[in-house]
Short mmCIF file of C-alpha atoms and ligand atoms in Angstrom, two decimals:
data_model
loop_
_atom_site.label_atom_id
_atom_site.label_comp_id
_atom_site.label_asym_id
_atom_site.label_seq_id
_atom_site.Cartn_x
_atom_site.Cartn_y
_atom_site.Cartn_z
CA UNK A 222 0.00 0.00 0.00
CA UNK A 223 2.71 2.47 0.65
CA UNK A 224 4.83 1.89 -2.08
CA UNK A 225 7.98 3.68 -1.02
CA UNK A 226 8.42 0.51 1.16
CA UNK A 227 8.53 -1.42 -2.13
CA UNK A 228 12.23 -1.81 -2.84
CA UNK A 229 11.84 -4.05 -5.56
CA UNK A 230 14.02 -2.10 -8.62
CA UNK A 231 11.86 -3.60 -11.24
CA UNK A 232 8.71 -2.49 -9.85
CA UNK A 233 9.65 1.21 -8.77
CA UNK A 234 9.19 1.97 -12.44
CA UNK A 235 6.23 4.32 -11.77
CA UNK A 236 4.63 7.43 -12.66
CA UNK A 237 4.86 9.70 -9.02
CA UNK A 238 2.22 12.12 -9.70
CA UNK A 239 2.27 14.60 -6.57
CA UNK A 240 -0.23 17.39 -7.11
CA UNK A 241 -1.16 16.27 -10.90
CA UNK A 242 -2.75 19.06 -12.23
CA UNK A 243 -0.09 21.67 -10.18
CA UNK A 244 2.50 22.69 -12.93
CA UNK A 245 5.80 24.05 -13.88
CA UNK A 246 5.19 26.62 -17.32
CA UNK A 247 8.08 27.84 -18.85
CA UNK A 248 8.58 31.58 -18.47
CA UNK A 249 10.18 33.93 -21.24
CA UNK A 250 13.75 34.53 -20.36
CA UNK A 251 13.60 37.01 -17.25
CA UNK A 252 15.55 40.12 -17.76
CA UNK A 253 16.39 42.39 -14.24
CA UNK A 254 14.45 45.41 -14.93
CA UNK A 255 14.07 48.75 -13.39
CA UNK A 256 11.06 50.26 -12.23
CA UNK A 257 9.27 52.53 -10.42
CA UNK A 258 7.82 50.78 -6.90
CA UNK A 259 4.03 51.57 -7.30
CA UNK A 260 3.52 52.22 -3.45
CA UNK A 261 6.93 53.78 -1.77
CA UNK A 262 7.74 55.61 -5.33
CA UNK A 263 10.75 54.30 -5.36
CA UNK A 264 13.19 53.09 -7.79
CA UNK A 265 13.50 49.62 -7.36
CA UNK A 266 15.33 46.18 -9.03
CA UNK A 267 12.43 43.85 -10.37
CA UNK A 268 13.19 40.46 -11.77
CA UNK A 269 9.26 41.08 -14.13
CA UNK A 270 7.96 43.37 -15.59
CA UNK A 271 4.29 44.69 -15.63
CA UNK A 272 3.68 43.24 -19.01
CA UNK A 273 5.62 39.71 -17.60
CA UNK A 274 3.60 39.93 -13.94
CA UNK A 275 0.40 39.51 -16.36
CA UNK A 276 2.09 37.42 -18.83
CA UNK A 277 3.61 35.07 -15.44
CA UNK A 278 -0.37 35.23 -13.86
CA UNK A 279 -2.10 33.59 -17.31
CA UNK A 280 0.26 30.95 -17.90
CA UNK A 281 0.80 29.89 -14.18
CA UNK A 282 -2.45 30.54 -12.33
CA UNK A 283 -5.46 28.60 -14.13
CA UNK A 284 -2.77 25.56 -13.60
CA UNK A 285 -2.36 26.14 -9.95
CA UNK A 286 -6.48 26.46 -9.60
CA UNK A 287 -7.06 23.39 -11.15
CA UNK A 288 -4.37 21.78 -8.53
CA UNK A 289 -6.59 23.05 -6.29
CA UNK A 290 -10.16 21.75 -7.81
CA UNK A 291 -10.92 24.42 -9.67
CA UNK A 292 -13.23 27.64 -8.74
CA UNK A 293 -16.10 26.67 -6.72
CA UNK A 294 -19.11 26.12 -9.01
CA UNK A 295 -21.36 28.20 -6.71
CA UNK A 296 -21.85 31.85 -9.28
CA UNK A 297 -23.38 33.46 -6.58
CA UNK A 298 -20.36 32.87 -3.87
CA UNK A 299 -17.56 33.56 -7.13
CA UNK A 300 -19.12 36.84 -7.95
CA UNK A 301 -19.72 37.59 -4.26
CA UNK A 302 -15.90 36.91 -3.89
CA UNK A 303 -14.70 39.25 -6.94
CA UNK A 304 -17.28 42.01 -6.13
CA UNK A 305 -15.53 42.02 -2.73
CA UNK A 306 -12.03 42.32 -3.99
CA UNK A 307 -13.03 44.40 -6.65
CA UNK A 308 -14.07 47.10 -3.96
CA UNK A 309 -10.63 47.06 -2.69
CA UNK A 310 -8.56 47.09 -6.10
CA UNK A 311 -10.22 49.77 -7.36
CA UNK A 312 -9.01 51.69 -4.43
CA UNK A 313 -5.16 50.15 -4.56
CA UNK A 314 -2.58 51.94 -5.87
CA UNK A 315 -2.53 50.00 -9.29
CA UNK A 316 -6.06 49.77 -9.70
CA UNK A 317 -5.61 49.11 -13.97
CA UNK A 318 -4.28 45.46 -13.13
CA UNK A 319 -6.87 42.39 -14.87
CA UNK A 320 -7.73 41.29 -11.08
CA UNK A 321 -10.10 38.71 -10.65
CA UNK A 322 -10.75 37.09 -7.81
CA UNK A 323 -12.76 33.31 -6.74
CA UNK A 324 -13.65 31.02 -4.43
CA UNK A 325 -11.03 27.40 -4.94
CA UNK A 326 -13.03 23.94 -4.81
CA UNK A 327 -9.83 22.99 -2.59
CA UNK A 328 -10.28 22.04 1.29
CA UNK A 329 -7.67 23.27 3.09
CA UNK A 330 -6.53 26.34 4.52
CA UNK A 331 -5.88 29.09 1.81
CA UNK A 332 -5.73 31.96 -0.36
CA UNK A 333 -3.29 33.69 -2.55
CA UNK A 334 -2.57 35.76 -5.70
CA UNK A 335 -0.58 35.75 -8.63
CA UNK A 336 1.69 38.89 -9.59
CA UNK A 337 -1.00 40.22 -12.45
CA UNK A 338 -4.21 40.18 -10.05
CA UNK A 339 -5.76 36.67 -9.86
CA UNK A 340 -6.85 35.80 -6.83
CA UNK A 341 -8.14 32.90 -5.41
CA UNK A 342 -9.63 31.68 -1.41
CA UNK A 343 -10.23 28.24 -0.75
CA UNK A 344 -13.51 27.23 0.53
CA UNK A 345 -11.34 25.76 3.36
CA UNK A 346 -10.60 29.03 4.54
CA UNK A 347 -14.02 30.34 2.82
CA UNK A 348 -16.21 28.42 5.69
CA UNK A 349 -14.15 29.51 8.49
CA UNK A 350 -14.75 33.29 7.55
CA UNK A 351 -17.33 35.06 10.24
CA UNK A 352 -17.46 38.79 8.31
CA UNK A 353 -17.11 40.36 5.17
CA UNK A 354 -14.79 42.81 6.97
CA UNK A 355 -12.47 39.53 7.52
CA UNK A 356 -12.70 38.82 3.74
CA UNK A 357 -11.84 42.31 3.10
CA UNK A 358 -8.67 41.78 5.44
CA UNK A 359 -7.94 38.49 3.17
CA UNK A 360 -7.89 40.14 0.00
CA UNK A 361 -6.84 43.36 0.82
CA UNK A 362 -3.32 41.10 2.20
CA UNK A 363 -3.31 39.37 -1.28
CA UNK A 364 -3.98 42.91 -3.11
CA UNK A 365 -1.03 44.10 -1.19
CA UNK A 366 1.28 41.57 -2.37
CA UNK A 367 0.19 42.22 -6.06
CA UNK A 368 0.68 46.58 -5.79
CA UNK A 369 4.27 45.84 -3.45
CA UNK A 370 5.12 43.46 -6.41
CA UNK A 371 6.42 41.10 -3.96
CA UNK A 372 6.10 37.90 -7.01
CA UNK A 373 7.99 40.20 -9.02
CA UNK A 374 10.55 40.79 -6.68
CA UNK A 375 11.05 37.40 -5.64
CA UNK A 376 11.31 36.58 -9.24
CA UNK A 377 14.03 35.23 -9.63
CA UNK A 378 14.23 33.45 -6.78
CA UNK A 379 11.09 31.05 -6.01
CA UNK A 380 9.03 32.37 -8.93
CA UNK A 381 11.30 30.32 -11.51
CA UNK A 382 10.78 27.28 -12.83
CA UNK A 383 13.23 24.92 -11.35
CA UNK A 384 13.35 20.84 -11.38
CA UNK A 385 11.38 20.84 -7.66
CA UNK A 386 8.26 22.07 -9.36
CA UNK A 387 7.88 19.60 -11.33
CA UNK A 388 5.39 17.51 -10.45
CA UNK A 389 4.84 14.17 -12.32
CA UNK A 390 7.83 12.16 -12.42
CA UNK A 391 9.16 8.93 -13.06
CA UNK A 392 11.36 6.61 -10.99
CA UNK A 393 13.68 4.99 -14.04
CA UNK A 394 14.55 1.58 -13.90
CA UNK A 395 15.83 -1.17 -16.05
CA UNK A 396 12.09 -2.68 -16.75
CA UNK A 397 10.27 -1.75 -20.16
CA UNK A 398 7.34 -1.72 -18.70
CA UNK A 399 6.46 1.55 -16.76
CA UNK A 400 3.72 0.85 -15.10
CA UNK A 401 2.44 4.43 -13.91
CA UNK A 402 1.28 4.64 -9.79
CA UNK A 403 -0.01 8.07 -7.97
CA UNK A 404 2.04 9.43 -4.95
CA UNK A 405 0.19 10.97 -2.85
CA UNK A 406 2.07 12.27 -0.20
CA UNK A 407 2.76 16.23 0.83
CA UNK A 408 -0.57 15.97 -1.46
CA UNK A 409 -2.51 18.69 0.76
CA UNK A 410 -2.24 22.12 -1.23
CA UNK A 411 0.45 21.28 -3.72
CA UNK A 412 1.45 24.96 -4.10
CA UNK A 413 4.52 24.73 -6.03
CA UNK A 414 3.37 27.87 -8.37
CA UNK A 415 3.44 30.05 -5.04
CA UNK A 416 5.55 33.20 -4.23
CA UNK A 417 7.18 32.29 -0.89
CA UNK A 418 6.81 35.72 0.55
CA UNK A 419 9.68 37.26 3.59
CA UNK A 420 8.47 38.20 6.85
CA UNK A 421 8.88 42.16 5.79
CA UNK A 422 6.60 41.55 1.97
CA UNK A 423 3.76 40.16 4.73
CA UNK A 424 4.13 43.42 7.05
CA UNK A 425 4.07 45.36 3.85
CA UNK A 426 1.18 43.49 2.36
CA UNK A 427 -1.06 43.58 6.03
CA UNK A 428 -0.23 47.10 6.46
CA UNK A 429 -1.29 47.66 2.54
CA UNK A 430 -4.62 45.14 3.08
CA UNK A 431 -5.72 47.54 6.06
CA UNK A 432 -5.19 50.77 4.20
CA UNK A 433 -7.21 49.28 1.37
CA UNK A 434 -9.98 47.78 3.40
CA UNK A 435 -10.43 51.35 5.45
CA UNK A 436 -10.85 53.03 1.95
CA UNK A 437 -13.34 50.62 0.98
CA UNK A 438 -15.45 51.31 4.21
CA UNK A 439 -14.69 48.27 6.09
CA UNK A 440 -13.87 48.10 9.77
CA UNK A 441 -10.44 47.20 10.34
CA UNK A 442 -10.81 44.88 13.05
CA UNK A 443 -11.55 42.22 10.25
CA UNK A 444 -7.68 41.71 9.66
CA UNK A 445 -7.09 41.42 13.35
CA UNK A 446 -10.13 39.45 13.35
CA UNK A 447 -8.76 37.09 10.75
CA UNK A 448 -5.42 37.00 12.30
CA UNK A 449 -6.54 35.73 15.60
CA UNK A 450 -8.51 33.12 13.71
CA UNK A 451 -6.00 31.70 11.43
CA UNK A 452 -3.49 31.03 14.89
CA UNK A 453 -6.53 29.24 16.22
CA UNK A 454 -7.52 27.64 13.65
CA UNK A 455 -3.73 26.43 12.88
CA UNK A 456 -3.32 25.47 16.84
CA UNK A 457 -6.56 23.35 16.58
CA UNK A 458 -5.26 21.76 13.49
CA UNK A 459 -1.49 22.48 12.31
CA UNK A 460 -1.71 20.45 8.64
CA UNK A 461 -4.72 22.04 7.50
CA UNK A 462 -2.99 25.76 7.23
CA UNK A 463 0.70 24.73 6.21
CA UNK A 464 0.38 25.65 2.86
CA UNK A 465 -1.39 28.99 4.05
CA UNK A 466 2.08 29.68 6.26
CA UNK A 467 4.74 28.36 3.75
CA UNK A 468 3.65 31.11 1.73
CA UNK A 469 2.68 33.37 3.71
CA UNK A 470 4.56 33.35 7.33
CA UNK A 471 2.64 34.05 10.13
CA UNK A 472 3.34 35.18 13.50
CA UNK A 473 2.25 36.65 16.90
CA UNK A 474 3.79 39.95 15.80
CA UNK A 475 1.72 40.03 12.81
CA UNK A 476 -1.34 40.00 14.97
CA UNK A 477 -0.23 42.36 17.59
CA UNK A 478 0.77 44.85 14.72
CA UNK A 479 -2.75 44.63 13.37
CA UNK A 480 -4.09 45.29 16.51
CA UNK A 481 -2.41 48.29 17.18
CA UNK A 482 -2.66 49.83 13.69
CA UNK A 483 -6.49 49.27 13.67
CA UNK A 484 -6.18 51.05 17.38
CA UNK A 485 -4.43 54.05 16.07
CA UNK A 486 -4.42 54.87 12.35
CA UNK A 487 -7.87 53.40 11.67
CA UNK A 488 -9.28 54.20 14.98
CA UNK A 489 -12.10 56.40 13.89
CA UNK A 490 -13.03 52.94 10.84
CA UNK A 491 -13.65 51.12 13.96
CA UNK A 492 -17.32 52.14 15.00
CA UNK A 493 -17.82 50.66 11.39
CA UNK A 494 -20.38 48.09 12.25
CA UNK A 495 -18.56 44.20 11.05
CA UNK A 496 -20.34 43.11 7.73
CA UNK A 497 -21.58 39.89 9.50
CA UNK A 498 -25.29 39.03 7.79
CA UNK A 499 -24.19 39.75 4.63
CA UNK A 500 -21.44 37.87 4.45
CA UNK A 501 -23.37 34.76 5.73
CA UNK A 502 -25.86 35.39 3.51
CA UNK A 503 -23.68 35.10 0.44
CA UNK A 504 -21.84 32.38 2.12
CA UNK A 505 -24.79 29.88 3.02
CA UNK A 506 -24.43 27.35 0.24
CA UNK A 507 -20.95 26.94 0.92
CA UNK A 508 -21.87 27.07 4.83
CA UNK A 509 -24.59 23.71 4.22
CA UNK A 510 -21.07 21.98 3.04
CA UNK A 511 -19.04 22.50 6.03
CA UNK A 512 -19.76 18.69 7.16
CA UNK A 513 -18.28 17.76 3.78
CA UNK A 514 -15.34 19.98 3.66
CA UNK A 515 -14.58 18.51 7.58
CA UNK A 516 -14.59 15.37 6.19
CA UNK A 517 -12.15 15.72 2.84
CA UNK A 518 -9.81 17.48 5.52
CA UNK A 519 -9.51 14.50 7.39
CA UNK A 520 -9.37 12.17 4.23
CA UNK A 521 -6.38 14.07 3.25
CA UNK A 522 -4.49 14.59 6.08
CA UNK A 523 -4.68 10.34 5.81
CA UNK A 524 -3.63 10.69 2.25
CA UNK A 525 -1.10 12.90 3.25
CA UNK A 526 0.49 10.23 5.46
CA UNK A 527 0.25 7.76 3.01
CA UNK A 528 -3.13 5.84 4.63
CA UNK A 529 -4.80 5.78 1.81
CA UNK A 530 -7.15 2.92 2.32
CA UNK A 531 -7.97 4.37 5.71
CA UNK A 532 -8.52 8.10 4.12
CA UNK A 533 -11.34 6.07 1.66
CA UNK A 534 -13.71 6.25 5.24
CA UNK A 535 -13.80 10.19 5.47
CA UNK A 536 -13.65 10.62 1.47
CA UNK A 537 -17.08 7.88 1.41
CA UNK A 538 -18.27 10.09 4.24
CA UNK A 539 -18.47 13.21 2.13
CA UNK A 540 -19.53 11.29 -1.03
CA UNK A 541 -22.60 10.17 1.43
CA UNK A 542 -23.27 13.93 1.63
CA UNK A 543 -22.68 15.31 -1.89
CA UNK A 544 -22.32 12.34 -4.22
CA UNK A 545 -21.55 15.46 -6.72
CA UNK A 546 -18.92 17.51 -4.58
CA UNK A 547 -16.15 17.51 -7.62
CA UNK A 548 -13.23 17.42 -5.23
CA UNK A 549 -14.65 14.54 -2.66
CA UNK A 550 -14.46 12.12 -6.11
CA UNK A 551 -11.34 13.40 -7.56
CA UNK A 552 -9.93 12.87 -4.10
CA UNK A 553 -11.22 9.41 -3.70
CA UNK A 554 -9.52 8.10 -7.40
CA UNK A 555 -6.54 9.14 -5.86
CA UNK A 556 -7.13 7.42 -2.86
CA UNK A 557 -7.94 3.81 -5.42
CA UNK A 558 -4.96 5.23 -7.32
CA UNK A 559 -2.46 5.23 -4.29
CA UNK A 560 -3.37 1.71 -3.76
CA UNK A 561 -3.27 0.59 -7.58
CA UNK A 562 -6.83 0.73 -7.90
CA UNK A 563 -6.85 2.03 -10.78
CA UNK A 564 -10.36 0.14 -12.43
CA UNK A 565 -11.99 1.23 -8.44
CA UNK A 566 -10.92 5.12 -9.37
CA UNK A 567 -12.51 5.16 -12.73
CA UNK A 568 -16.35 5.49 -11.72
CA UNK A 569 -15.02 8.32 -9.47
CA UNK A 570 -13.57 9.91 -12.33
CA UNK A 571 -16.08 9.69 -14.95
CA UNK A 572 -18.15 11.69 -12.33
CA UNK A 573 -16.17 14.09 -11.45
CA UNK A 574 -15.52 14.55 -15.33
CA UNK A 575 -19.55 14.82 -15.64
CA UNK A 576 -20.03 17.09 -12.58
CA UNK A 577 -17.45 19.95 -13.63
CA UNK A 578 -16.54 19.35 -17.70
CA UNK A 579 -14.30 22.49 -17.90
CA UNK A 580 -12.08 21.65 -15.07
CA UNK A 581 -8.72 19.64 -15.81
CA UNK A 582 -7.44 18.05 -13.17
CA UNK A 583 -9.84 14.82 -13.22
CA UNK A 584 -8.83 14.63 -17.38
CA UNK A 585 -5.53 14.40 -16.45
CA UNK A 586 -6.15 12.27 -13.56
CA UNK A 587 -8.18 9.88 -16.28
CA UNK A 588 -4.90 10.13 -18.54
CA UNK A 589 -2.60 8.54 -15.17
CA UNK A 590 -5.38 6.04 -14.72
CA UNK A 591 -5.13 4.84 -18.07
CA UNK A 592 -1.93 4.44 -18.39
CA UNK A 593 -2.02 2.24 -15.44
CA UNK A 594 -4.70 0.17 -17.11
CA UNK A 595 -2.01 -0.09 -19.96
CA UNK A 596 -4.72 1.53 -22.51
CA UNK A 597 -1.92 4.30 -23.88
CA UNK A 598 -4.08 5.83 -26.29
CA UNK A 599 -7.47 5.94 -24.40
CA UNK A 600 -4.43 7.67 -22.14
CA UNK A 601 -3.23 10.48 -24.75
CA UNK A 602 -6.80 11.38 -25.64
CA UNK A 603 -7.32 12.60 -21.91
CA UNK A 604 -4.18 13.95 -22.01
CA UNK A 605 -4.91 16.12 -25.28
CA UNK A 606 -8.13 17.17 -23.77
CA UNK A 607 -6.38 18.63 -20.47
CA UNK A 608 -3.74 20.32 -22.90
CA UNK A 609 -6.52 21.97 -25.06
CA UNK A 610 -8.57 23.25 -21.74
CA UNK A 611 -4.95 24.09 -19.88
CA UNK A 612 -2.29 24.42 -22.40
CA UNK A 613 1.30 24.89 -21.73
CA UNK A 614 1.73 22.68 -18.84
CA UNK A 615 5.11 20.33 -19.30
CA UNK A 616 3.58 18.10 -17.26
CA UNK A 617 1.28 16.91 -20.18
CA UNK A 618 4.66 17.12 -22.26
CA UNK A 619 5.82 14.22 -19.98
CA UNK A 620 2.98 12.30 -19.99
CA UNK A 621 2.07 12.47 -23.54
CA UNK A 622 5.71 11.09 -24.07
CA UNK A 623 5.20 8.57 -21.76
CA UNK A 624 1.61 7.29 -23.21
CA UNK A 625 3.70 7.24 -27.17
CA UNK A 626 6.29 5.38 -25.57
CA UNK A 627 3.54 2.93 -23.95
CA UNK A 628 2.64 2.76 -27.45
CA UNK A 629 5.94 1.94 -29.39
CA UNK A 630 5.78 4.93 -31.14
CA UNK A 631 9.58 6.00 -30.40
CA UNK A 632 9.62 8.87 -32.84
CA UNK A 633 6.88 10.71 -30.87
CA UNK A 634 7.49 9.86 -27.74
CA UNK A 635 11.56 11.10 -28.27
CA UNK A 636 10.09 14.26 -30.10
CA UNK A 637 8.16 15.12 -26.64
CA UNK A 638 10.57 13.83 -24.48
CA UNK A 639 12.92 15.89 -25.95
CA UNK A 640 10.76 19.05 -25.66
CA UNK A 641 10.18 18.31 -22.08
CA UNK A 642 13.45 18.36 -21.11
CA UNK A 643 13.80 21.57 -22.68
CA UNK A 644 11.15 22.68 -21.26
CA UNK A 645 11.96 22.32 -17.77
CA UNK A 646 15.72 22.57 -15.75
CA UNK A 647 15.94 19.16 -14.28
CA UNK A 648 14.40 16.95 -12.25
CA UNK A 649 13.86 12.91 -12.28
CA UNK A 650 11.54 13.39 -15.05
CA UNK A 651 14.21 15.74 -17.11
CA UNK A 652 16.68 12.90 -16.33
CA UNK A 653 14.50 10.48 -17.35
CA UNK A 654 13.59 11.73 -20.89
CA UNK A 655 17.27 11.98 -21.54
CA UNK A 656 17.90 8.93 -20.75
CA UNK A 657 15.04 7.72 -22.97
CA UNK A 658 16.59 9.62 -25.46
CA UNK A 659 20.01 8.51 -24.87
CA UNK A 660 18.83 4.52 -25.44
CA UNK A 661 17.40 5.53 -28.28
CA UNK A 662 20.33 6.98 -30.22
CA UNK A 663 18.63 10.54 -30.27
CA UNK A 664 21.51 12.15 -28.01
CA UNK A 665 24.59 11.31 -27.03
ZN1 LIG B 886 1.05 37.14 2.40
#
């Protein structure tokens, strides 16, 4: 069951797909630039761009949303979400950005933005929410990044594609026969598209988030509000919110800052009555699935540890509930898939393909699982299907490769593997397309 007790050479040829549908993109070379800093006025060093922030934010974030199930398909809680953020970019210091912002089908603990404006909360994080003013304090801190140009800056740095963010990748061994397996573990909010921020980009961003959210009429109190909720919440339970604090570190002083700032420089926002009703009200759909959300938590913190058969009890738990919750079924294939299931994931696939059509992750979910069924082509059509609703992502590169090589077909399987490892700078999978390539005579 967990496989990385399996020592057996011949039968560690697999496919380790950690995060699937999260994806490495291949950026334009990155040129230091200088520019002016939007909120100090400052010259500073950039590693993007405006035109690459935006350029960065469409190739890299509808990849990192579909690692994380997609927007929510609840309209009235996405446009709730953007009309809230949009009160409080209009009022940022670069208020001509393409912002967006939505509520994430994923489960645990999140939110964050991508350098050109897209921004995205989790319904983990969504359901925990008591006020709009707190939502206000959520975006406003993502808004903050985007006008500080924090992504920019760490460009780079984190923002670049490197070998550890690639995320499907194959353990090479002397067998033929690759017989592709899901890895599950570290699964919970694969975020390997996200800025890691510094502890001085979040005081810049929650000092920003507040400024914003007092123009836009809120009560400041929210983002202490939120603070104090997000170190409970992460005391209570320390895996659900670890993705939340890679990126973005928290800390007492964070809190205590927010306190005080709301105290003085907002004190007169703070007779602002809290935006409680209304954010309920927008929120009670997503509120009626808290009992399901609870329970895909606690499937994946099992998945997580590699108990896979024991995460199926939570996962069946919330399929009980909402037999057409997207996420509870594309998290239950991987559960089959993590024990070579792969015929058990399929049913649980095909529905999660029916309930959401657009979204990619459970096509290229469908492409693994038939590839571990050994039926390559039924394989490459999922995996052309994910590349025409998501294209660009290397990932498919890989896979594709690997279905044509399934399939005998050695010129187009060398022709992808060979664009793959262009693609991307290392990694097992890099290494193992070369050596593909190398057996076959194609390099040297
Ligand atoms: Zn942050």
């Amino acid at each position: 069951m967990n496989f990385n007790e399996d020592n057996d050479p011949g039968r560690r040829a697999f496919l380790r797909l950690v995060g699937l549908a999260g994806a490495a993109v291949a950026l334009p070379p990155l040129l230091a630039a200088c520019a002016t800093d939007p909120v100090t006025g400052r010259k500073t060093l950039v590693g993007l761009t405006e035109e690459q922030e935006v350029s960065l934010d469409r190739q890299q974030s509808p990849q990192q949303f579909s690692a994380d199930y997609g927007a929510c398909q609840d309209e009235r809680l996405n446009r709730y979400v953007d009309d809230v953020g949009a009160g409080l970019w209009r009022r940022s210091h670069r208020p001509n950005l393409p912002y967006s912002a939505r509520a994430l089908n994923a489960n645990h603990v999140n939110a964050y933005t991508f350098p050109g404006g897209s921004i995205a909360a989790t319904r983990g994080i969504l359901i925990e929410l008591q006020s709009e003013d707190e939502l206000a304090g959520l975006l406003g801190h993502e808004i903050g990044h985007v006008n500080a140009r924090h992504a920019a800056e760490q460009a780079g740095k984190s923002m670049l594609v490197q070998g550890g963010v690639v995320l499907a990748s194959v353990a090479a061994s002397g067998s033929q026969q690759y017989q592709p397996v899901v890895q599950l573990a570290g699964q919970i909010g694969s975020s390997a598209l996200l800025a890691k921020y510094s502890r001085d980009n979040e005081r810049e961003a929650d000092a920003l988030g507040m400024e914003y959210m007092a123009r836009a009429g809120y009560n400041p109190d929210g983002m202490a509000n939120l603070m104090a909720l997000l170190q409970s919440e992460a005391r209570a339970k320390p895996g659900l919110l670890e993705t939340m604090f890679a990126s973005h570190p928290m800390s007492d002083e964070r809190y205590q800052t927010a306190v005080q700032r709301a105290r003085s420089q907002y004190a007169s926002q703070r007779s602002r009555p809290l935006q409680r009703q209304r954010y309920l009200d927008n929120t009670a759909d997503l509120r009626r699935l808290k009992p399901v959300v609870t329970a895909l938590q606690e499937g994946e913190g099992l998945l997580a540890r590699n108990q896979a058969a024991q995460a199926e009890t939570p996962f069946g738990r919330a399929l009980g509930l909402a037999p057409g919750d997207y996420a509870a079924n594309v998290l239950m294939a991987k559960a089959k898939l993590a024990q070579k299931k792969a015929r058990e994931a399929e049913p649980y696939l095909a529905q999660a393909r029916a309930v959401y059509p657009s979204e990619g992750q459970a096509l290229q979910l469908s492409g693994v699982t038939k590839l571990a069924l050994n039926q390559a082509d039924a394989a490459l059509q999922f995996f052309d299907a994910y590349e025409r609703r998501l294209p660009g992502n290397p990932n498919t590169t890989f896979l594709r490769a690997v279905a044509y090589d399934h399939m005998q077909d050695r010129k187009q399987a060398a022709d992808l593997y060979y664009r793959y490892a262009r693609a991307v700078s290392g990694g097992q999978e890099a290494q193992y397309a070369v050596s593909r390539l190398r057996e076959w005579g194609y390099v040297k």
